[in-house]
PDB file of C-alpha atoms in Angstrom:
ATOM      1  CA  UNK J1119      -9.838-123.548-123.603  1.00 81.00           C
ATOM      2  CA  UNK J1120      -8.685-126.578-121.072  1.00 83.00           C
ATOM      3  CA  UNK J1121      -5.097-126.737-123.173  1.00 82.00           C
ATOM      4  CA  UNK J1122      -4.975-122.499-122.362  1.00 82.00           C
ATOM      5  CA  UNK J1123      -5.750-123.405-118.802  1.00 82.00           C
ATOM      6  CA  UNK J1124      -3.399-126.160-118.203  1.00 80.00           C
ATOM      7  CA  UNK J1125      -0.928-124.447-119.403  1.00 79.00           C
ATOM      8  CA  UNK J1126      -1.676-121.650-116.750  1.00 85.00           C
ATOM      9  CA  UNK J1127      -0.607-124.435-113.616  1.00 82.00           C
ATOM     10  CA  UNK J1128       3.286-124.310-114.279  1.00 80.00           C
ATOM     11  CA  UNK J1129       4.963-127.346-113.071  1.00 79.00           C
ATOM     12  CA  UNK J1130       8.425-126.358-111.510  1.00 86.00           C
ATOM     13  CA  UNK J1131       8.814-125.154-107.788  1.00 89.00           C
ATOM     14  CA  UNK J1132       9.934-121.547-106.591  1.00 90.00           C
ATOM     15  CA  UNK J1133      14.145-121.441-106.758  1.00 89.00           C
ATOM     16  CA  UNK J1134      15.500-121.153-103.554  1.00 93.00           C
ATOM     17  CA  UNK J1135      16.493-117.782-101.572  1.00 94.00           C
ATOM     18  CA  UNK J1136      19.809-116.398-102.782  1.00 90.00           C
ATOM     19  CA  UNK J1137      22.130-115.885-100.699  1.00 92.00           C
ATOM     20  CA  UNK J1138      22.236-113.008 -98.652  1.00 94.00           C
ATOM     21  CA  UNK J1139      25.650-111.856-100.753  1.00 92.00           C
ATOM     22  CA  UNK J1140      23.812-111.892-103.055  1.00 92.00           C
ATOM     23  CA  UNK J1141      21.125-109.389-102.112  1.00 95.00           C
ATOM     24  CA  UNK J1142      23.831-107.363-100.784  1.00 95.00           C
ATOM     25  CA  UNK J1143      25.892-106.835-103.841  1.00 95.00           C
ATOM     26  CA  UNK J1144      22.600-106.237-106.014  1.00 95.00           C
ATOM     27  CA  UNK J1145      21.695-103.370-102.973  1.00 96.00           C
ATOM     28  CA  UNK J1146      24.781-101.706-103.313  1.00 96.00           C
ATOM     29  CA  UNK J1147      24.975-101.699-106.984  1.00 95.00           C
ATOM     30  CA  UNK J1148      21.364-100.239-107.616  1.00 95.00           C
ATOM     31  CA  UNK J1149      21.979 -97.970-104.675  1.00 96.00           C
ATOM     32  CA  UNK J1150      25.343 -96.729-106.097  1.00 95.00           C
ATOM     33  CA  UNK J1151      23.514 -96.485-109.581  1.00 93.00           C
ATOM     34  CA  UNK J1152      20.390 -94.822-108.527  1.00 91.00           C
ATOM     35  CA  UNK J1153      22.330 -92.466-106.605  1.00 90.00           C
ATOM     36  CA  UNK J1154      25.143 -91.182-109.297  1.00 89.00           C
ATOM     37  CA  UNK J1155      21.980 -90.628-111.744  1.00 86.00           C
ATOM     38  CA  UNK J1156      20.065 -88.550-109.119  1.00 82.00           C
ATOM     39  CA  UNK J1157      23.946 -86.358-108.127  1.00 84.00           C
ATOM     40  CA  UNK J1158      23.926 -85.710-112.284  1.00 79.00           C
ATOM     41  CA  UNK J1159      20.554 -84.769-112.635  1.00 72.00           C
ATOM     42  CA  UNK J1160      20.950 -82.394-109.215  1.00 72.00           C
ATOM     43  CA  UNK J1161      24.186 -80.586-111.451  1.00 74.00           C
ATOM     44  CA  UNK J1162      21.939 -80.232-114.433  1.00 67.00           C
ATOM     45  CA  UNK J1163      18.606 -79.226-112.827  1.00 61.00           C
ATOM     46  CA  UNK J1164      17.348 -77.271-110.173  1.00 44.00           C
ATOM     47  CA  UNK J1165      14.435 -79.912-108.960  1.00 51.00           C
ATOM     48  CA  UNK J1166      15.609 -83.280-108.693  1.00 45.00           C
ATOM     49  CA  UNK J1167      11.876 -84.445-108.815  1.00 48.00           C
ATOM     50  CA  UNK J1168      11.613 -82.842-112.439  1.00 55.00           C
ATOM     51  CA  UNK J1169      14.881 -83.717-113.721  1.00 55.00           C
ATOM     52  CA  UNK J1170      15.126 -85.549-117.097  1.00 54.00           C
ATOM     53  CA  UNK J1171      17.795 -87.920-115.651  1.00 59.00           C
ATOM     54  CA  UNK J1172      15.397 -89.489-113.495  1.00 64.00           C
ATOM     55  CA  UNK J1173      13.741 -91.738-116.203  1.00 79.00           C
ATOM     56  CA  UNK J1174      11.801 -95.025-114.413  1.00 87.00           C
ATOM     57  CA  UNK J1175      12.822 -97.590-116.049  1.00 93.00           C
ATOM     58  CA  UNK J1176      16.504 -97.226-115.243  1.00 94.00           C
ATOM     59  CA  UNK J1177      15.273 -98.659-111.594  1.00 94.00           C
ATOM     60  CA  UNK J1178      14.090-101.766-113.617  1.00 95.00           C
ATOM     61  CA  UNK J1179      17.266-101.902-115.166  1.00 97.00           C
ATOM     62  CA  UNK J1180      19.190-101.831-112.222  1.00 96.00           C
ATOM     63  CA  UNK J1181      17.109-105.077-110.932  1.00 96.00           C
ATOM     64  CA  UNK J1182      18.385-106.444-113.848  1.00 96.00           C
ATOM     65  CA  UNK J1183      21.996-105.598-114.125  1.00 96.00           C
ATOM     66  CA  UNK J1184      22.212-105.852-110.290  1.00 94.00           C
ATOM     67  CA  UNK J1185      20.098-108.822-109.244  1.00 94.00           C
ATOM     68  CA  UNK J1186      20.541-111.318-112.654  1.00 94.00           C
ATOM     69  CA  UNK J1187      23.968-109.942-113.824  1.00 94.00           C
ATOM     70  CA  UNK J1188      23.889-112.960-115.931  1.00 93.00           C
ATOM     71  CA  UNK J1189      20.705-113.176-117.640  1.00 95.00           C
ATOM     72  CA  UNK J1190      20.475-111.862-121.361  1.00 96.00           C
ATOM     73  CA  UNK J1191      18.636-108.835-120.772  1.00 96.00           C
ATOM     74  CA  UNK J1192      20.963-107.411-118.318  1.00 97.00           C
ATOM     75  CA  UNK J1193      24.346-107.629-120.456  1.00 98.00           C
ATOM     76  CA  UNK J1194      25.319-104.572-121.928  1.00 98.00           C
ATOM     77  CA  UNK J1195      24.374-104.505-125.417  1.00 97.00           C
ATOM     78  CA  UNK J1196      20.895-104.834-124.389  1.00 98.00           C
ATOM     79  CA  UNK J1197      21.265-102.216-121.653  1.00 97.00           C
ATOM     80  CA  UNK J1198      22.119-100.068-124.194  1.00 98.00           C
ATOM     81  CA  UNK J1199      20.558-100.879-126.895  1.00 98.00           C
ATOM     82  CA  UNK J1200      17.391-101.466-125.765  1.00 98.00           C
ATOM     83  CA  UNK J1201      17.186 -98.228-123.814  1.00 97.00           C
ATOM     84  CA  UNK J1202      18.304 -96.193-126.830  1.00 98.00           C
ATOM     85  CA  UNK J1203      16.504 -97.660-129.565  1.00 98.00           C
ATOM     86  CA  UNK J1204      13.328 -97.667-127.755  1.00 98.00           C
ATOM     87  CA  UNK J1205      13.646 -94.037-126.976  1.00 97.00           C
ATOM     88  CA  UNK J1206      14.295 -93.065-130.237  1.00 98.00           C
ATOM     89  CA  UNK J1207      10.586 -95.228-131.514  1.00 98.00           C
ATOM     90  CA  UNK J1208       9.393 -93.110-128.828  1.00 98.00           C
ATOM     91  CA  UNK J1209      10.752 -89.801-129.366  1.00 97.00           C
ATOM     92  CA  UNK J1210       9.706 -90.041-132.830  1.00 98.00           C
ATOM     93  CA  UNK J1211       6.084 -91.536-132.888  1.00 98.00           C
ATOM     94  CA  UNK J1212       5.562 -88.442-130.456  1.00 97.00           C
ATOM     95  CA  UNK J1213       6.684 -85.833-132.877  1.00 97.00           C
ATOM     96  CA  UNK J1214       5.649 -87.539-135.660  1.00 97.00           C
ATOM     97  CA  UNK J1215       2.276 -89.212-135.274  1.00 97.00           C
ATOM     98  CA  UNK J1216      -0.633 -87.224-133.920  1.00 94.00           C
ATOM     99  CA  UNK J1217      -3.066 -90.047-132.651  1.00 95.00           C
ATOM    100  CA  UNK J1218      -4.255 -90.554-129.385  1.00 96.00           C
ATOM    101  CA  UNK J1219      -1.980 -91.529-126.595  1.00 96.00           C
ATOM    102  CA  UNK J1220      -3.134 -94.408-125.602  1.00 96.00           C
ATOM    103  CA  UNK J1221      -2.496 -95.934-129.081  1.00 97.00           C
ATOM    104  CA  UNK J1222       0.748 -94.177-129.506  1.00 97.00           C
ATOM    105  CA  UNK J1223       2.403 -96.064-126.378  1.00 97.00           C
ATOM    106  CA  UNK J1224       1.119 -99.002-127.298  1.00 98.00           C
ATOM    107  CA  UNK J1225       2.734 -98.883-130.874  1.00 98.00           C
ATOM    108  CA  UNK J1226       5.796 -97.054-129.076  1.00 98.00           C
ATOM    109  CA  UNK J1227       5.971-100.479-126.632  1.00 98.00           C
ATOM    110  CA  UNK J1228       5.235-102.975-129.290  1.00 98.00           C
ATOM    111  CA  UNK J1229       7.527-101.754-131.941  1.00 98.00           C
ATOM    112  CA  UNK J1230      10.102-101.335-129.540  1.00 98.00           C
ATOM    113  CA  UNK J1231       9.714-104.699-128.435  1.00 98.00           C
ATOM    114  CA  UNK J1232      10.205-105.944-132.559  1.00 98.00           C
ATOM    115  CA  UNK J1233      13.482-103.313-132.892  1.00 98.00           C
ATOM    116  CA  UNK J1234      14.530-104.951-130.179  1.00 98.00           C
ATOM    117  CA  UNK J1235      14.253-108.755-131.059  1.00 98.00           C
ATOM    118  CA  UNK J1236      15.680-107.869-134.484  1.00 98.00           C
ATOM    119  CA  UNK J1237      18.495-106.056-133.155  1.00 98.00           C
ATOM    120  CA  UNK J1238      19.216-108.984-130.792  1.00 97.00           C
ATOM    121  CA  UNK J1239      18.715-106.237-127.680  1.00 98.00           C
ATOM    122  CA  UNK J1240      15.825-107.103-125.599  1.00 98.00           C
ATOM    123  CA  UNK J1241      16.022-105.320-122.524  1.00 98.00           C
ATOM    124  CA  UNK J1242      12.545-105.637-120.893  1.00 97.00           C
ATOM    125  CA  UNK J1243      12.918-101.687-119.565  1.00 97.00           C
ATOM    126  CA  UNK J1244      13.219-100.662-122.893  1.00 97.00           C
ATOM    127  CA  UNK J1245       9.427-101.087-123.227  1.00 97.00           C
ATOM    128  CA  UNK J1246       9.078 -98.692-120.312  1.00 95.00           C
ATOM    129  CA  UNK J1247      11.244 -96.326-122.374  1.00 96.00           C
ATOM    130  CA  UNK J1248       9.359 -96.021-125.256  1.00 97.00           C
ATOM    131  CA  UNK J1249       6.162 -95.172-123.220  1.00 95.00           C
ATOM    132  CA  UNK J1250       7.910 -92.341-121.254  1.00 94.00           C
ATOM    133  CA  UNK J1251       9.113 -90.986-124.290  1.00 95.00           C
ATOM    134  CA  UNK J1252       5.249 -91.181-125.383  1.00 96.00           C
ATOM    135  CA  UNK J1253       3.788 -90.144-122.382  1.00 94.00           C
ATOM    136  CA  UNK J1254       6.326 -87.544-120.552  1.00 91.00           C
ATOM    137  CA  UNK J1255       5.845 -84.386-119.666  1.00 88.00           C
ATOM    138  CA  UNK J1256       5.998 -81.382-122.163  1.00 90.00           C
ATOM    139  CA  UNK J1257       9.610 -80.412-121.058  1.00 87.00           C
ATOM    140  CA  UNK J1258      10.165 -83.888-121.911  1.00 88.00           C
ATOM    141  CA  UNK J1259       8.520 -83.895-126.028  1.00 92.00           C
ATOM    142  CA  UNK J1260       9.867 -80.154-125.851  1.00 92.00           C
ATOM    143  CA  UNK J1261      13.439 -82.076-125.821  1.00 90.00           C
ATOM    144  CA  UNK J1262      12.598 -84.177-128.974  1.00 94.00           C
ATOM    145  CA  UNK J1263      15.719 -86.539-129.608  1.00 96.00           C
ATOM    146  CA  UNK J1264      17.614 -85.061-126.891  1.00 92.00           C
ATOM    147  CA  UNK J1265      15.674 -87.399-124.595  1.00 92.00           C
ATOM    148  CA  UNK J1266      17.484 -90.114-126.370  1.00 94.00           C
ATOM    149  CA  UNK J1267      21.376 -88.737-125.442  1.00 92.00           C
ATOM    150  CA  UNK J1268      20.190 -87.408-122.084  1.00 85.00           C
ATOM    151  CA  UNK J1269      18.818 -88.526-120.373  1.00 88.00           C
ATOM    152  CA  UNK J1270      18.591 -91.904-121.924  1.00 93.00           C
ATOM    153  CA  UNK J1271      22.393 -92.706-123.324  1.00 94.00           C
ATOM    154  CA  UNK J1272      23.925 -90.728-120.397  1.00 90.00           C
ATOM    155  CA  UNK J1273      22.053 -92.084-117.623  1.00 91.00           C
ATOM    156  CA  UNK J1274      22.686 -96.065-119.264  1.00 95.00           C
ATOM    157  CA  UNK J1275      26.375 -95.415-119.666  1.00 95.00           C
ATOM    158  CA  UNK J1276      26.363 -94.618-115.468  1.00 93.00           C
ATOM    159  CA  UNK J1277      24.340 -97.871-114.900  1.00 95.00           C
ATOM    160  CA  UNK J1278      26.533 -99.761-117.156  1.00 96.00           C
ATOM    161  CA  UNK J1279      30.125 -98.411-115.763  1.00 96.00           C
ATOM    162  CA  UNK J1280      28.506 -98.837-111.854  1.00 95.00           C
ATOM    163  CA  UNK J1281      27.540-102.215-113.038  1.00 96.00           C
ATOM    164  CA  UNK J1282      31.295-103.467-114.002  1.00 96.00           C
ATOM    165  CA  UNK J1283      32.749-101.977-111.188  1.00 95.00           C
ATOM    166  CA  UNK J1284      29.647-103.679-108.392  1.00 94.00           C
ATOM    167  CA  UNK J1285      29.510-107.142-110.207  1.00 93.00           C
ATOM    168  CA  UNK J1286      33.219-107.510-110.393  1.00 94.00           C
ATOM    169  CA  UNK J1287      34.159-106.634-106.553  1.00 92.00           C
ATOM    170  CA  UNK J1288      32.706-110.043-105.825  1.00 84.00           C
ATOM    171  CA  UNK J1289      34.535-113.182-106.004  1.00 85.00           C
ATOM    172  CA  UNK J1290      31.357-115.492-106.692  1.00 82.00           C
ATOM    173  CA  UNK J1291      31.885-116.559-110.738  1.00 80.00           C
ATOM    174  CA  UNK J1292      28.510-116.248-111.307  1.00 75.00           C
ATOM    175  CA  UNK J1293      28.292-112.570-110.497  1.00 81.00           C
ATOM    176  CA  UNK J1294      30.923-111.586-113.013  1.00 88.00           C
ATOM    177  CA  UNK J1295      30.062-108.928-115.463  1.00 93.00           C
ATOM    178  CA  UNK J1296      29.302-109.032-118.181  1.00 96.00           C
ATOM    179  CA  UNK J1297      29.550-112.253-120.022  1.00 94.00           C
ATOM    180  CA  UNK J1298      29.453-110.732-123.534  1.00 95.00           C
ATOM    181  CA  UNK J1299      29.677-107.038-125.250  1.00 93.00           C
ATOM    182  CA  UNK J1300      28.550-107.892-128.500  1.00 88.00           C
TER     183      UNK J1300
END
């Protein structure tokens, strides 16, 4: 129990502050993002508020893709990936398993999470994914795999696209985007 607990103190200091840059190029990127999703979903729904498009976990993808452009998760084969093969774990322990909920998102997370690794597309809001597509609304299971083009495909593709545009206005090397595709 000690070794657990020692383990627990960490070592290393808090990075510095980034620069304010920095936090400006990630605001205008997840505002830009954020923003396009929310004008789609208005053309395709009458309630923003209950629009499909609006899926949760594209707001932790844009801290990703906006604030660590660089860092694994947030290139664009785990963007995509990860988003779309962890709705589709969800979509179809939902229609296919009939246990109770809270053991269906926590398969829907966790085998997500494996897909993921195997597929070399870990994209921490993928998790998040999987559990809305467990957990939504009826309109939501109602959709079945559409969940997984649209919102879920459509709604990546906009991050992704804002994303090069954003990270590539800077001149800062370290915000270029992305650093692989595949």
């Amino acid at each position: 129990m000690r070794v657990i607990f020692s383990r627990m103190r960490g070592g290393d200091i808090c990075p510095p502050r980034v620069p304010i840059s920095k936090v400006a190029w990630s605001w205008l990127g997840a505002f830009l993002s954020m923003y396009f999703v929310a004008i789609l979903s208005s053309l395709t729904e009458v309630d923003v508020l209950k629009s499909m498009f609006l899926v949760g976990s594209f707001g932790a993808s844009a801290v990703l893709i906006y604030g660590a452009p660089q860092a694994d998760f947030s290139q664009p084969r785990n963007i995509i990936g990860g988003h779309i093969i962890s709705a589709f774990i969800g979509v179809t322990l939902q229609k296919y398993l009939t246990l109770d909920i809270a053991l269906l998102g926590a398969l829907a997370v966790s085998i997500s999470i494996v897909a993921m690794h195997f597929t070399r597309t870990l994209h921490p809001p993928g998790g998040a994914t999987a559990l809305i597509a467990v957990i939504g609304s009826t309109e939501l299971h109602n959709s079945g795999y559409y969940f997984v083009v649209t919102p879920v495909a459509i709604g990546t593709l906009i991050l992704l696209v804002i994303a090069l545009v954003i990270n590539n206005l800077s001149k800062s090397p370290l915000r270029h985007y992305p650093r692989y595709w595949f």
